[in-house]
mmCIF file of C-alpha atoms in Angstrom:
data_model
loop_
_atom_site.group_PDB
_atom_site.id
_atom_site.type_symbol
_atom_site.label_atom_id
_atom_site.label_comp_id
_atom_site.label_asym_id
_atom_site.label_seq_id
_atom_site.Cartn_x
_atom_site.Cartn_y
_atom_site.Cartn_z
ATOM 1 C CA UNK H 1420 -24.863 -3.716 74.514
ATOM 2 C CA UNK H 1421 -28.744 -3.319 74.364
ATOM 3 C CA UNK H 1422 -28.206 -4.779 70.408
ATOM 4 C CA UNK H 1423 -26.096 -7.493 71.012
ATOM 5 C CA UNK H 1424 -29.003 -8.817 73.897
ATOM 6 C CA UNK H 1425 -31.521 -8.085 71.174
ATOM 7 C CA UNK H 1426 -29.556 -10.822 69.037
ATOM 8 C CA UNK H 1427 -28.937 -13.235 71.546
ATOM 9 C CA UNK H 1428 -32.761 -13.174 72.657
ATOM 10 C CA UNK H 1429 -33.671 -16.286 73.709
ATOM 11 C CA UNK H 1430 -36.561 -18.119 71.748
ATOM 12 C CA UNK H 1431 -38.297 -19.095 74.608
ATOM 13 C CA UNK H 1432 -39.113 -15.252 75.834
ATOM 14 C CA UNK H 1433 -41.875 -15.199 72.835
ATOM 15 C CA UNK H 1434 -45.524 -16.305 72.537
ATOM 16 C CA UNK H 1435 -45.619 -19.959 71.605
ATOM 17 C CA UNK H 1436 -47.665 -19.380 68.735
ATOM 18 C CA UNK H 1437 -44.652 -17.274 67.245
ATOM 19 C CA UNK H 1438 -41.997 -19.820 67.861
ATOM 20 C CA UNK H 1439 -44.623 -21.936 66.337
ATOM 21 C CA UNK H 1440 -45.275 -20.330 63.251
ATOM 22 C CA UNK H 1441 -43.296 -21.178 60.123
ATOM 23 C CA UNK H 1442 -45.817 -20.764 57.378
ATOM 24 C CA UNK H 1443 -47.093 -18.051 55.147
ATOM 25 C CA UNK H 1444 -47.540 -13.968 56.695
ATOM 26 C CA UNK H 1445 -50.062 -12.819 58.997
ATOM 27 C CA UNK H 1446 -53.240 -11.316 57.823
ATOM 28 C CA UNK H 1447 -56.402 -9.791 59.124
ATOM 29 C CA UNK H 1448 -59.450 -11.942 58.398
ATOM 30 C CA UNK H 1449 -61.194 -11.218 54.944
ATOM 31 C CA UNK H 1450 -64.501 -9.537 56.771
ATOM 32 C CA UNK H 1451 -61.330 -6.918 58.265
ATOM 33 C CA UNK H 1452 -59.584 -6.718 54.953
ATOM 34 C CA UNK H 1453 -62.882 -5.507 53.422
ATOM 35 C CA UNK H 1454 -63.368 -2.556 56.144
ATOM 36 C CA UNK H 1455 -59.911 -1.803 55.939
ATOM 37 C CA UNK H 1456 -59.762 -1.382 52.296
ATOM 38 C CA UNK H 1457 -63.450 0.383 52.736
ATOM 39 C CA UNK H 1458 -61.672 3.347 55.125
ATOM 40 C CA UNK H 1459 -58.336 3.041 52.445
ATOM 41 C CA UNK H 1460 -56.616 1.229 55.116
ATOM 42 C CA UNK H 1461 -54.512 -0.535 51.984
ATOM 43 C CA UNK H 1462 -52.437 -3.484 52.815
ATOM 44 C CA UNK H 1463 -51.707 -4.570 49.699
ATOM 45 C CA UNK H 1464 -48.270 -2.088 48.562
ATOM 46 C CA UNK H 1465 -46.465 -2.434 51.258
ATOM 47 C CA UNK H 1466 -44.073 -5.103 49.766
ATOM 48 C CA UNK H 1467 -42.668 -2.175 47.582
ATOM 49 C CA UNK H 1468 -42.392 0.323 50.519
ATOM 50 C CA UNK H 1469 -38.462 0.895 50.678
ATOM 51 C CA UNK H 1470 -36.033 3.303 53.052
ATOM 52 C CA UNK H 1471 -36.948 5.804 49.824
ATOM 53 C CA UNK H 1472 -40.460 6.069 50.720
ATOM 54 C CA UNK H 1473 -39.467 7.259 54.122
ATOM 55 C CA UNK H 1474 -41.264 10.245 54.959
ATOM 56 C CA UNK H 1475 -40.047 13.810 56.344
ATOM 57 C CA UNK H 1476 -42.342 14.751 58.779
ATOM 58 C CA UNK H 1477 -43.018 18.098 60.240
ATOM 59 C CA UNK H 1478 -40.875 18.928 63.430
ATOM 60 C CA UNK H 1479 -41.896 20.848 66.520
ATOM 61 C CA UNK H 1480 -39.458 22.268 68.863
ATOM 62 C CA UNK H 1481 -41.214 22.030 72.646
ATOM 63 C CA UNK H 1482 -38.301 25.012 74.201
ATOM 64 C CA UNK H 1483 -39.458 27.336 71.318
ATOM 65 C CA UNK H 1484 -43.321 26.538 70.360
ATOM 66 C CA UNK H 1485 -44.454 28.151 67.586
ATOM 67 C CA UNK H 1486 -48.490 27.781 67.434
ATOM 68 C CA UNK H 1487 -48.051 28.335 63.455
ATOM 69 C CA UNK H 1488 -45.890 25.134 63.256
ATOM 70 C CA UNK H 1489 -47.614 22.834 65.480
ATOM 71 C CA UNK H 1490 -51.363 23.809 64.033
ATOM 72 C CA UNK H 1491 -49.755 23.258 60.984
ATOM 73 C CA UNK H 1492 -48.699 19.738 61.379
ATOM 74 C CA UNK H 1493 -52.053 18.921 63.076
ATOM 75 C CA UNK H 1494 -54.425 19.982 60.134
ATOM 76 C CA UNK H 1495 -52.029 18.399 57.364
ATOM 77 C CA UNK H 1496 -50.433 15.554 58.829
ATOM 78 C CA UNK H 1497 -52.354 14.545 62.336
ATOM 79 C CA UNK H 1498 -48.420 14.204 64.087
ATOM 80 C CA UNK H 1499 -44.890 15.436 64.349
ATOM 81 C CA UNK H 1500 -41.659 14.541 65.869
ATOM 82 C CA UNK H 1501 -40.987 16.107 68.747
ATOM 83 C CA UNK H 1502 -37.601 17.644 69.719
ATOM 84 C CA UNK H 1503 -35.864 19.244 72.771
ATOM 85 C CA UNK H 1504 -38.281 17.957 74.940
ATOM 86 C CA UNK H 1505 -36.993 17.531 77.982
ATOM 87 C CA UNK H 1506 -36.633 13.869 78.754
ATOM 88 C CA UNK H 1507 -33.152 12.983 79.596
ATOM 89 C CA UNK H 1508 -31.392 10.527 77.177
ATOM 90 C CA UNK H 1509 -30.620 8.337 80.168
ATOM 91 C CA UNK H 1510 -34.230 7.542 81.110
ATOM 92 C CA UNK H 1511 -35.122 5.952 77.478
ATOM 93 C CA UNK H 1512 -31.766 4.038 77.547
ATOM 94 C CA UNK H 1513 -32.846 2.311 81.058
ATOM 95 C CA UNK H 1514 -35.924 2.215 79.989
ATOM 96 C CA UNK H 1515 -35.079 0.288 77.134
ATOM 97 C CA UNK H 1516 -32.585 -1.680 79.000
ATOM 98 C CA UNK H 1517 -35.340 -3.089 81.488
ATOM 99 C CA UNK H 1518 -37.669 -3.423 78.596
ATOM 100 C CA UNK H 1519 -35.533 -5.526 77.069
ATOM 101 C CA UNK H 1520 -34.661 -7.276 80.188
ATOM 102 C CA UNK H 1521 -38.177 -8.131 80.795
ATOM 103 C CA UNK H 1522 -39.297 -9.352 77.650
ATOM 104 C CA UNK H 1523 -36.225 -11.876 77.341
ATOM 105 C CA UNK H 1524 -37.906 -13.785 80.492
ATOM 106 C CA UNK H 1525 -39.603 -16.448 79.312
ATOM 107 C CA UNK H 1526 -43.407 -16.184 78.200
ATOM 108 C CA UNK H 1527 -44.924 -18.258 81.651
ATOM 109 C CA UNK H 1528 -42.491 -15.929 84.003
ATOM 110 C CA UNK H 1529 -43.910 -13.060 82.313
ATOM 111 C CA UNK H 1530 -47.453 -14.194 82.509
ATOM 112 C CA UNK H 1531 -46.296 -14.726 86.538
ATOM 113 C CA UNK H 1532 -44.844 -11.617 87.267
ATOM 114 C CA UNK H 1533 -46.817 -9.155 85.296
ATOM 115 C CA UNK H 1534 -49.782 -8.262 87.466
ATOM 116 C CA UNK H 1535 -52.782 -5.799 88.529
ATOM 117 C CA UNK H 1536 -52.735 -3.237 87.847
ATOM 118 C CA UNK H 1537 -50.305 -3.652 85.201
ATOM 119 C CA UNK H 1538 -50.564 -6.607 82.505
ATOM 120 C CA UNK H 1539 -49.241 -8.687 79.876
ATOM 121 C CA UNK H 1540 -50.578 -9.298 76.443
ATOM 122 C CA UNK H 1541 -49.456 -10.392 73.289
ATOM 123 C CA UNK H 1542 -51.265 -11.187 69.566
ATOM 124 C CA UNK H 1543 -53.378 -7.998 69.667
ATOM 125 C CA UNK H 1544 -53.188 -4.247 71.101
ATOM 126 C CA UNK H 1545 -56.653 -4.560 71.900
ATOM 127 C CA UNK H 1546 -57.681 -4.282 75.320
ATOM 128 C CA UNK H 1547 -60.411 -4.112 77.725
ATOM 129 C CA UNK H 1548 -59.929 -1.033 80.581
ATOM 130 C CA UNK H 1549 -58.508 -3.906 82.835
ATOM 131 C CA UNK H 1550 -55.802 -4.723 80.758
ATOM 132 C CA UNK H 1551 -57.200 -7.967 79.214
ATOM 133 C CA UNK H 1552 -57.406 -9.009 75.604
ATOM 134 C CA UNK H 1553 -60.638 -7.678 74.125
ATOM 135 C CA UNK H 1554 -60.280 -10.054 71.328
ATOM 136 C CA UNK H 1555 -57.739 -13.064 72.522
ATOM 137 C CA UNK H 1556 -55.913 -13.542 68.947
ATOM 138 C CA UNK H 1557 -56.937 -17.661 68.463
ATOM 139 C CA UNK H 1558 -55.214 -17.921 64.958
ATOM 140 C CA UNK H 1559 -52.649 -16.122 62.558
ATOM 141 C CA UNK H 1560 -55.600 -14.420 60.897
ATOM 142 C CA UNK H 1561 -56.457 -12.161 63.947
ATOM 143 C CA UNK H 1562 -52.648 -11.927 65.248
ATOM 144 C CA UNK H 1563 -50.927 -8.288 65.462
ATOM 145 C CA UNK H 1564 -47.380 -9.773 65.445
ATOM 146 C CA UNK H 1565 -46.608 -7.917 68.648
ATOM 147 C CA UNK H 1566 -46.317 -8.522 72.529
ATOM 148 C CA UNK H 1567 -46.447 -5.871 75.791
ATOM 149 C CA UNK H 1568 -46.981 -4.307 79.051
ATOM 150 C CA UNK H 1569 -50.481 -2.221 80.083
ATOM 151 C CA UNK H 1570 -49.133 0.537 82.744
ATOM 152 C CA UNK H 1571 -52.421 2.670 84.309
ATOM 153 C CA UNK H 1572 -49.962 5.432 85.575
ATOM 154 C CA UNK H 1573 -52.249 6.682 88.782
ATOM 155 C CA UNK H 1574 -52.331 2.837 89.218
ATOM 156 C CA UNK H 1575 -48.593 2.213 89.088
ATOM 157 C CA UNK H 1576 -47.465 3.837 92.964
ATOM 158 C CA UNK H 1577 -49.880 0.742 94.076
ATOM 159 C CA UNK H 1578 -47.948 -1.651 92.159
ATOM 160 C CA UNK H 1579 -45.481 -3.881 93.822
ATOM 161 C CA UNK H 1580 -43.432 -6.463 92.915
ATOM 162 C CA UNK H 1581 -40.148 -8.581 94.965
ATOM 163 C CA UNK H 1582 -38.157 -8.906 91.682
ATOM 164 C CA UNK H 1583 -35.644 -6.044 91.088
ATOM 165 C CA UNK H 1584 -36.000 -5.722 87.592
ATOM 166 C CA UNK H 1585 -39.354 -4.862 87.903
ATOM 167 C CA UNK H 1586 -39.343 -2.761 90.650
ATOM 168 C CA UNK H 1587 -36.959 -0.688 88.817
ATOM 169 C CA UNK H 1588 -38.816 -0.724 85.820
ATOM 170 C CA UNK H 1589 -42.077 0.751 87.408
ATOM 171 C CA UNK H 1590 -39.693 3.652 89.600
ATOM 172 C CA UNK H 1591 -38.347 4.121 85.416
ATOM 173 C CA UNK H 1592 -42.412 3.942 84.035
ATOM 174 C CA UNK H 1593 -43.283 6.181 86.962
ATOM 175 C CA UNK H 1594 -40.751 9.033 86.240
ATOM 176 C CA UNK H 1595 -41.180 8.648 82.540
ATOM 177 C CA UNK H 1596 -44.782 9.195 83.019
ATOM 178 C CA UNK H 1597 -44.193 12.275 85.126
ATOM 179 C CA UNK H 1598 -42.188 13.656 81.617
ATOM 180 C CA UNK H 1599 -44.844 12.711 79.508
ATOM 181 C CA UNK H 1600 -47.707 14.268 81.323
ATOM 182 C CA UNK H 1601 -45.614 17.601 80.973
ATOM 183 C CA UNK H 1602 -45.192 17.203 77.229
ATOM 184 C CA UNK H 1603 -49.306 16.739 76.696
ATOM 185 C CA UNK H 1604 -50.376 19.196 78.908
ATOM 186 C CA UNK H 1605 -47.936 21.890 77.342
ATOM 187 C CA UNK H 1606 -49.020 20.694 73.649
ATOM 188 C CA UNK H 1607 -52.781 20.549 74.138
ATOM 189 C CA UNK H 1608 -52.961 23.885 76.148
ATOM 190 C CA UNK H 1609 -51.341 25.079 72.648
ATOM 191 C CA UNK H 1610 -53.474 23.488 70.373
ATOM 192 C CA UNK H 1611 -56.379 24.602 72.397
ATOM 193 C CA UNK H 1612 -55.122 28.177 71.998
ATOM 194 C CA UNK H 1613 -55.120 27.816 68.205
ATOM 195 C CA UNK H 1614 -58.762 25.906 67.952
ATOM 196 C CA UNK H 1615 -60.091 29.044 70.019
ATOM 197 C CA UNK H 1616 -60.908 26.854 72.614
ATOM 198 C CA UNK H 1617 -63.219 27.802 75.967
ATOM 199 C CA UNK H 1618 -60.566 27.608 78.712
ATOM 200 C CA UNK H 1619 -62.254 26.625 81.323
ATOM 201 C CA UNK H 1620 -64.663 23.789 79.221
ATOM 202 C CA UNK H 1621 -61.780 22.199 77.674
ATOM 203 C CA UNK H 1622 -59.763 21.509 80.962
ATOM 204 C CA UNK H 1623 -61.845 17.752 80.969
ATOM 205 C CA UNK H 1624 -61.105 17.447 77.382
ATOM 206 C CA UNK H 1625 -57.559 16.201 78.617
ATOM 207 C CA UNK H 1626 -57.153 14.402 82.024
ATOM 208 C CA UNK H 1627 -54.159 12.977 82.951
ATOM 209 C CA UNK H 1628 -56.022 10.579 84.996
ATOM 210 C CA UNK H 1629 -56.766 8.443 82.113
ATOM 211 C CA UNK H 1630 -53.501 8.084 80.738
ATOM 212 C CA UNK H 1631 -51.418 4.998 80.204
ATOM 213 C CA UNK H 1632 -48.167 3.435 78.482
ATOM 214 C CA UNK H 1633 -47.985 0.235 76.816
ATOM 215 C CA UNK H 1634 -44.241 -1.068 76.181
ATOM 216 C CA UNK H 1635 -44.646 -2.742 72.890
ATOM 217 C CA UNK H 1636 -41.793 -5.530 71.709
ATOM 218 C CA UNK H 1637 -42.105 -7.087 67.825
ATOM 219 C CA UNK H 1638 -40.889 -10.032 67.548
ATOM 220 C CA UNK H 1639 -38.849 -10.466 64.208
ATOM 221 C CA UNK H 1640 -40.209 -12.881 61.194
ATOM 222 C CA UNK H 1641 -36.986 -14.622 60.249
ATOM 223 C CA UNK H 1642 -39.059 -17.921 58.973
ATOM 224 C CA UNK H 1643 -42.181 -16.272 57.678
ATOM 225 C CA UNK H 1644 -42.572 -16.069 54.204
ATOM 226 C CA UNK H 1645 -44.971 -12.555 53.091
ATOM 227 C CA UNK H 1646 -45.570 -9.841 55.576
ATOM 228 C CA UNK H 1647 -46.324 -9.933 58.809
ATOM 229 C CA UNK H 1648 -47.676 -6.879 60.683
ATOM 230 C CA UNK H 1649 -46.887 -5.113 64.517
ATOM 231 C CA UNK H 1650 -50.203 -3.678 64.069
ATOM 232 C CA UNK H 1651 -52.610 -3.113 61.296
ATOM 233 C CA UNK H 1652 -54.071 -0.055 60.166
ATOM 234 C CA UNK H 1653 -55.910 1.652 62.628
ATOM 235 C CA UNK H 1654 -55.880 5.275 64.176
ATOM 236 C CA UNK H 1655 -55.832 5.834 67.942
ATOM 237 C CA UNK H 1656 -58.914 6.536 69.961
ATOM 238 C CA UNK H 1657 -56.695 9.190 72.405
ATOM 239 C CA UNK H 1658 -56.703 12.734 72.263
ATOM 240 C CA UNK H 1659 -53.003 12.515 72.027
ATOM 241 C CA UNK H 1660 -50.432 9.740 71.179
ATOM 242 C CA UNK H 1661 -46.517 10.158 72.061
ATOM 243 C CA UNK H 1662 -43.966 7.380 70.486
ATOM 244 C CA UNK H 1663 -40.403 6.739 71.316
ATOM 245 C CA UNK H 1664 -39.335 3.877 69.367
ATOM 246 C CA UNK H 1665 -35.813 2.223 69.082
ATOM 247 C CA UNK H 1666 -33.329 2.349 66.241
ATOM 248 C CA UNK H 1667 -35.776 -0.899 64.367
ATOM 249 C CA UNK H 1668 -38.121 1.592 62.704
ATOM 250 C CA UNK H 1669 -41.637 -0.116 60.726
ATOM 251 C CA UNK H 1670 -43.709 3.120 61.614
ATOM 252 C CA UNK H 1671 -46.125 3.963 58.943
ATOM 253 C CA UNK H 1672 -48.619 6.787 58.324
ATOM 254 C CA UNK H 1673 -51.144 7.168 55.587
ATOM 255 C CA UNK H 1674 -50.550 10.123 53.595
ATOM 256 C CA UNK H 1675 -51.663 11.443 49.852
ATOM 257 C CA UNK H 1676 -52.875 7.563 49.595
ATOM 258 C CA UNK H 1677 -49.739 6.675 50.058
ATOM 259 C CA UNK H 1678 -47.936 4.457 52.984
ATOM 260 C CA UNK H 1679 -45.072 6.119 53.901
ATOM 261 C CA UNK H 1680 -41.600 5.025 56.751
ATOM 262 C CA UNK H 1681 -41.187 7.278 59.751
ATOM 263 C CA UNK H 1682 -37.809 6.675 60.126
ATOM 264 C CA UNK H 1683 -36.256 6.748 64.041
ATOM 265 C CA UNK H 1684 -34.280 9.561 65.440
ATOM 266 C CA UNK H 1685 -32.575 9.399 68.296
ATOM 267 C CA UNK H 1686 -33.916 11.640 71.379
ATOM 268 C CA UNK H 1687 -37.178 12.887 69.335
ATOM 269 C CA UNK H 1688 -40.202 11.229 69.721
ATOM 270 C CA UNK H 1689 -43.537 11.084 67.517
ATOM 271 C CA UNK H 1690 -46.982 12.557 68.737
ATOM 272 C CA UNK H 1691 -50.144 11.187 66.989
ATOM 273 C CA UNK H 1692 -52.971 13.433 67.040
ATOM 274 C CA UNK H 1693 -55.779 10.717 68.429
ATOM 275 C CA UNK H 1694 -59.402 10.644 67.650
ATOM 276 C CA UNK H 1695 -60.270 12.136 70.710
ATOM 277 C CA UNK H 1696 -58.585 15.451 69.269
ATOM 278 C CA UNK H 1697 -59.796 15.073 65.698
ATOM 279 C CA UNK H 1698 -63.981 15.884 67.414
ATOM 280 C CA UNK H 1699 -62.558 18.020 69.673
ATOM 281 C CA UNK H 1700 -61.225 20.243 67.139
ATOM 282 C CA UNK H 1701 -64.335 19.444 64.997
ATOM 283 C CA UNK H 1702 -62.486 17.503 62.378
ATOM 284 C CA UNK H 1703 -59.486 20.637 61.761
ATOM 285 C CA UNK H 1704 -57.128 18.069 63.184
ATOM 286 C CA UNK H 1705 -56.736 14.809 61.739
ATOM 287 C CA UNK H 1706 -56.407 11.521 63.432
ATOM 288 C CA UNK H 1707 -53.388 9.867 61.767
ATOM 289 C CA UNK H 1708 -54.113 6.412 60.095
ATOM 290 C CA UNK H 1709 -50.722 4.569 60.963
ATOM 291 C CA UNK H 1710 -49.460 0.985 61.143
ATOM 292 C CA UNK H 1711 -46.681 -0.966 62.058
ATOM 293 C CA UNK H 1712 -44.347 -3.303 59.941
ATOM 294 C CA UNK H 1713 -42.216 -6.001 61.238
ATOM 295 C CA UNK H 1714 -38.372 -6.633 60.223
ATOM 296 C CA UNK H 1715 -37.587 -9.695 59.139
ATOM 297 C CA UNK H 1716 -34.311 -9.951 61.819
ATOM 298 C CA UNK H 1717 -34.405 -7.666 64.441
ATOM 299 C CA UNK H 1718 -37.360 -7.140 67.065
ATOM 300 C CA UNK H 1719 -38.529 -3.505 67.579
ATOM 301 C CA UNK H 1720 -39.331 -2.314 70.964
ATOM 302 C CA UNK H 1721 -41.549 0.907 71.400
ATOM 303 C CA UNK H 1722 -43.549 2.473 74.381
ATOM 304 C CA UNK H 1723 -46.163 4.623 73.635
ATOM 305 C CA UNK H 1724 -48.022 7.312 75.685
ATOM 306 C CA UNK H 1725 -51.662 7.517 75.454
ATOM 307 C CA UNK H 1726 -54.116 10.153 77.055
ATOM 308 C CA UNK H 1727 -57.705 10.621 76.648
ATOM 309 C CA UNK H 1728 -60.675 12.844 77.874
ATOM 310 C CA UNK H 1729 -62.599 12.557 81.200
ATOM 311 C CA UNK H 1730 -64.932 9.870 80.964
ATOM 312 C CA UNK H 1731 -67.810 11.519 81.228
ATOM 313 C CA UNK H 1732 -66.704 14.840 79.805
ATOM 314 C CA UNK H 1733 -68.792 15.480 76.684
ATOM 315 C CA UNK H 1734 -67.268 16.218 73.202
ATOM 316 C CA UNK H 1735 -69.562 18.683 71.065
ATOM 317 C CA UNK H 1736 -69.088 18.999 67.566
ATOM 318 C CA UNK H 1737 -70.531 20.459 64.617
ATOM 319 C CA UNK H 1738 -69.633 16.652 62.949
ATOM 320 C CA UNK H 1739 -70.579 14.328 65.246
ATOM 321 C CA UNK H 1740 -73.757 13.601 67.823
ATOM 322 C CA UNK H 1741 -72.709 14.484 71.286
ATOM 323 C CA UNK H 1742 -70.622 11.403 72.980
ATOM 324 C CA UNK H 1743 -68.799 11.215 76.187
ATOM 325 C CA UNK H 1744 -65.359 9.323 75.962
ATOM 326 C CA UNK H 1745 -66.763 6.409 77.763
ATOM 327 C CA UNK H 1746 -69.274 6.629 74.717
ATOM 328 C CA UNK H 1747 -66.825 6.022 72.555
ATOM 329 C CA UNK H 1748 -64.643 3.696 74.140
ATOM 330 C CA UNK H 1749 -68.256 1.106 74.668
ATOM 331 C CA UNK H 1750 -69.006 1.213 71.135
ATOM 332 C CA UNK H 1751 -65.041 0.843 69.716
ATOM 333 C CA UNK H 1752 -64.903 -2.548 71.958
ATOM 334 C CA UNK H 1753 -68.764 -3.693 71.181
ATOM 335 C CA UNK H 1754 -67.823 -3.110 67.607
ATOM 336 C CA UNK H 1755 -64.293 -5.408 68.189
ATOM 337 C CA UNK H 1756 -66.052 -7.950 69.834
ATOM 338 C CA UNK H 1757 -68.692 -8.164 67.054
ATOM 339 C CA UNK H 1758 -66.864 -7.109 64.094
ATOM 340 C CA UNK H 1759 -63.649 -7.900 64.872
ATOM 341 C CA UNK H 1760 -61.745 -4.147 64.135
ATOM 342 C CA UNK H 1761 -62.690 -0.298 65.076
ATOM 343 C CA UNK H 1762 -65.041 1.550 63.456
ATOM 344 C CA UNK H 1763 -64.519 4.784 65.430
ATOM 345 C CA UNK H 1764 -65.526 8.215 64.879
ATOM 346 C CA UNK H 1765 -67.782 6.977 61.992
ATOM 347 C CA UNK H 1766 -70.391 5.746 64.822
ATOM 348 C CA UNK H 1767 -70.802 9.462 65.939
ATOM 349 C CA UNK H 1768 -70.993 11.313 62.940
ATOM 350 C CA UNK H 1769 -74.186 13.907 63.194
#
């Protein structure tokens, strides 16, 4: 059912500048390209990245945690897929339902009905910590072929809305969330334990406070000649990442300079170690360089968990100056305003 709406989506639900577009692929401005290829964020093989170049990452089993395993997977590959878990089936398939629901409203209704705390954006994932566009995406050159929903989760309880739909979506986000915050908590209390970490001094190091979801939906290219990207190479600024994507697939990681396909299982999902983690562990763990491809007919729909440090809780590491998260976050969004992409972790080192 949830495939057969995908097809039928109606035009009108997307950005105007993607109904628009009928020309050549999307691309990051040259100044970007030159960073990118700089931190061997390559863009250039991914025409010749097939189903065969899909990737088998590590799995960890949440019921029967084995700190070998996941410490493992976080020094050699910076994520994981995730099974028994604990979130019912059910949930992702309503989830995915209303998703869907919501992003086949047109793009003015969505822009309407979307509001504080939550928000709409589209054309980049770049945001300010209201929910806005950091860098509104004026042309193709900028655009991240991609569209979604900001959720603050402490925010969300204060969030209401007269439309069903969306009332039921947030009760959805909102118990989701709940899952979610169970899953970190019981994976970075284990990767603490392996990293040796002080107890009581890395309690700040992961509040659930901070955390958010953003519902991503990508928009196929059927008339766009060349690639066009979901998102471009980038890691996350979180301490941890958790991904449940749909049966589309484009997920790429970075690996033995190579690009290689996460493929999608059903009822696992796929936790990123974020840059957050990579300091805190003092660089043992590796923040995953990923990006996201776009299908030429189908649109992918993801929603992504992301959770971060206390603001003002301060990361110490042997490799980098002392920052606070708040740090961090000021100079990644100074150096997107200015630069136009992320520099990250690179600002801090010592």
């Amino acid at each position: 059912m949830i495939r057969n709406m995908l097809q039928m989506s109606n035009l009108g639900s997307y950005p105007p500048v993607f109904r628009q577009l009928n020309g050549g692929g999307v691309h990051p401005p040259q100044p970007m390209m030159d960073q990118l290829k700089k931190n061997n964020y390559s863009m250039e093989d991914t025409s010749t990245t097939t189903q065969e170049d899909s990737v088998p990452i590590p799995m960890v089993d949440l019921e029967c945690l084995s700190l070998h395993k996941l410490g493992d997977a976080c020094k050699n590959w910076g994520l994981f897929r995730l099974v028994n878990h604990g979130i019912p089936a059910t949930l992702w398939t309503k989830l995915q339902y209303h998703a869907k629901m919501l992003f086949g409203l047109s793009f003015e209704s969505k822009q309407a009905l979307i509001t504080n705390p939550m928000s709409y954006f589209w054309g980049t994932p770049a945001l300010t910590p209201s929910g806005t566009a950091l860098n509104p995406a004026a042309s193709t050159s900028t655009m991240n072929w991609l569209e979604g929903f900001n959720v603050p989760l402490t925010q969300l309880p204060h969030f209401h809305s007269e439309h069903p739909m969306l009332h039921c979506f947030r009760l959805l986000l909102e118990e989701y969330g709940r899952h979610l915050s169970r899953i970190a908590t019981t994976l970075f209390e284990s990767m603490a334990k392996n990293l040796d970490l002080d107890p009581k001094q890395s309690e700040s190091k992961l509040d659930e406070s901070t955390a958010f979801i953003r519902v991503y939906r990508y928009p196929p290219r059927r008339s766009l000649a060349g690639e066009a990207w979901g998102m471009i190479p980038h890691t996350d600024s979180s301490v941890l990442s958790i991904v449940n994507q749909d049966h589309v697939g484009g997920l790429e990681i970075f690996k033995d300079n190579k690009w290689h396909l996460v493929n999608p299982i059903p009822n696992t999902l796929i936790v990123h170690i974020g840059d957050m983690m990579q300091a805190i562990s003092d660089d043992e763990y590796m923040s995953v360089k990923h990006r996201v491809k776009v299908e030429k007919q189908e649109e992918r729909l993801s929603i992504c968990y992301f959770v971060f440090p206390a603001e003002e809780s301060v990361i110490h590491s042997s490799k980098y100056k002392p920052f606070t998260y708040k740090d961090f976050q000021e100079q990644v969004q100074k150096d997107t305003r200015t630069l136009g992409y992320k520099v990250g972790l690179q600002r801090f080192k010592a």
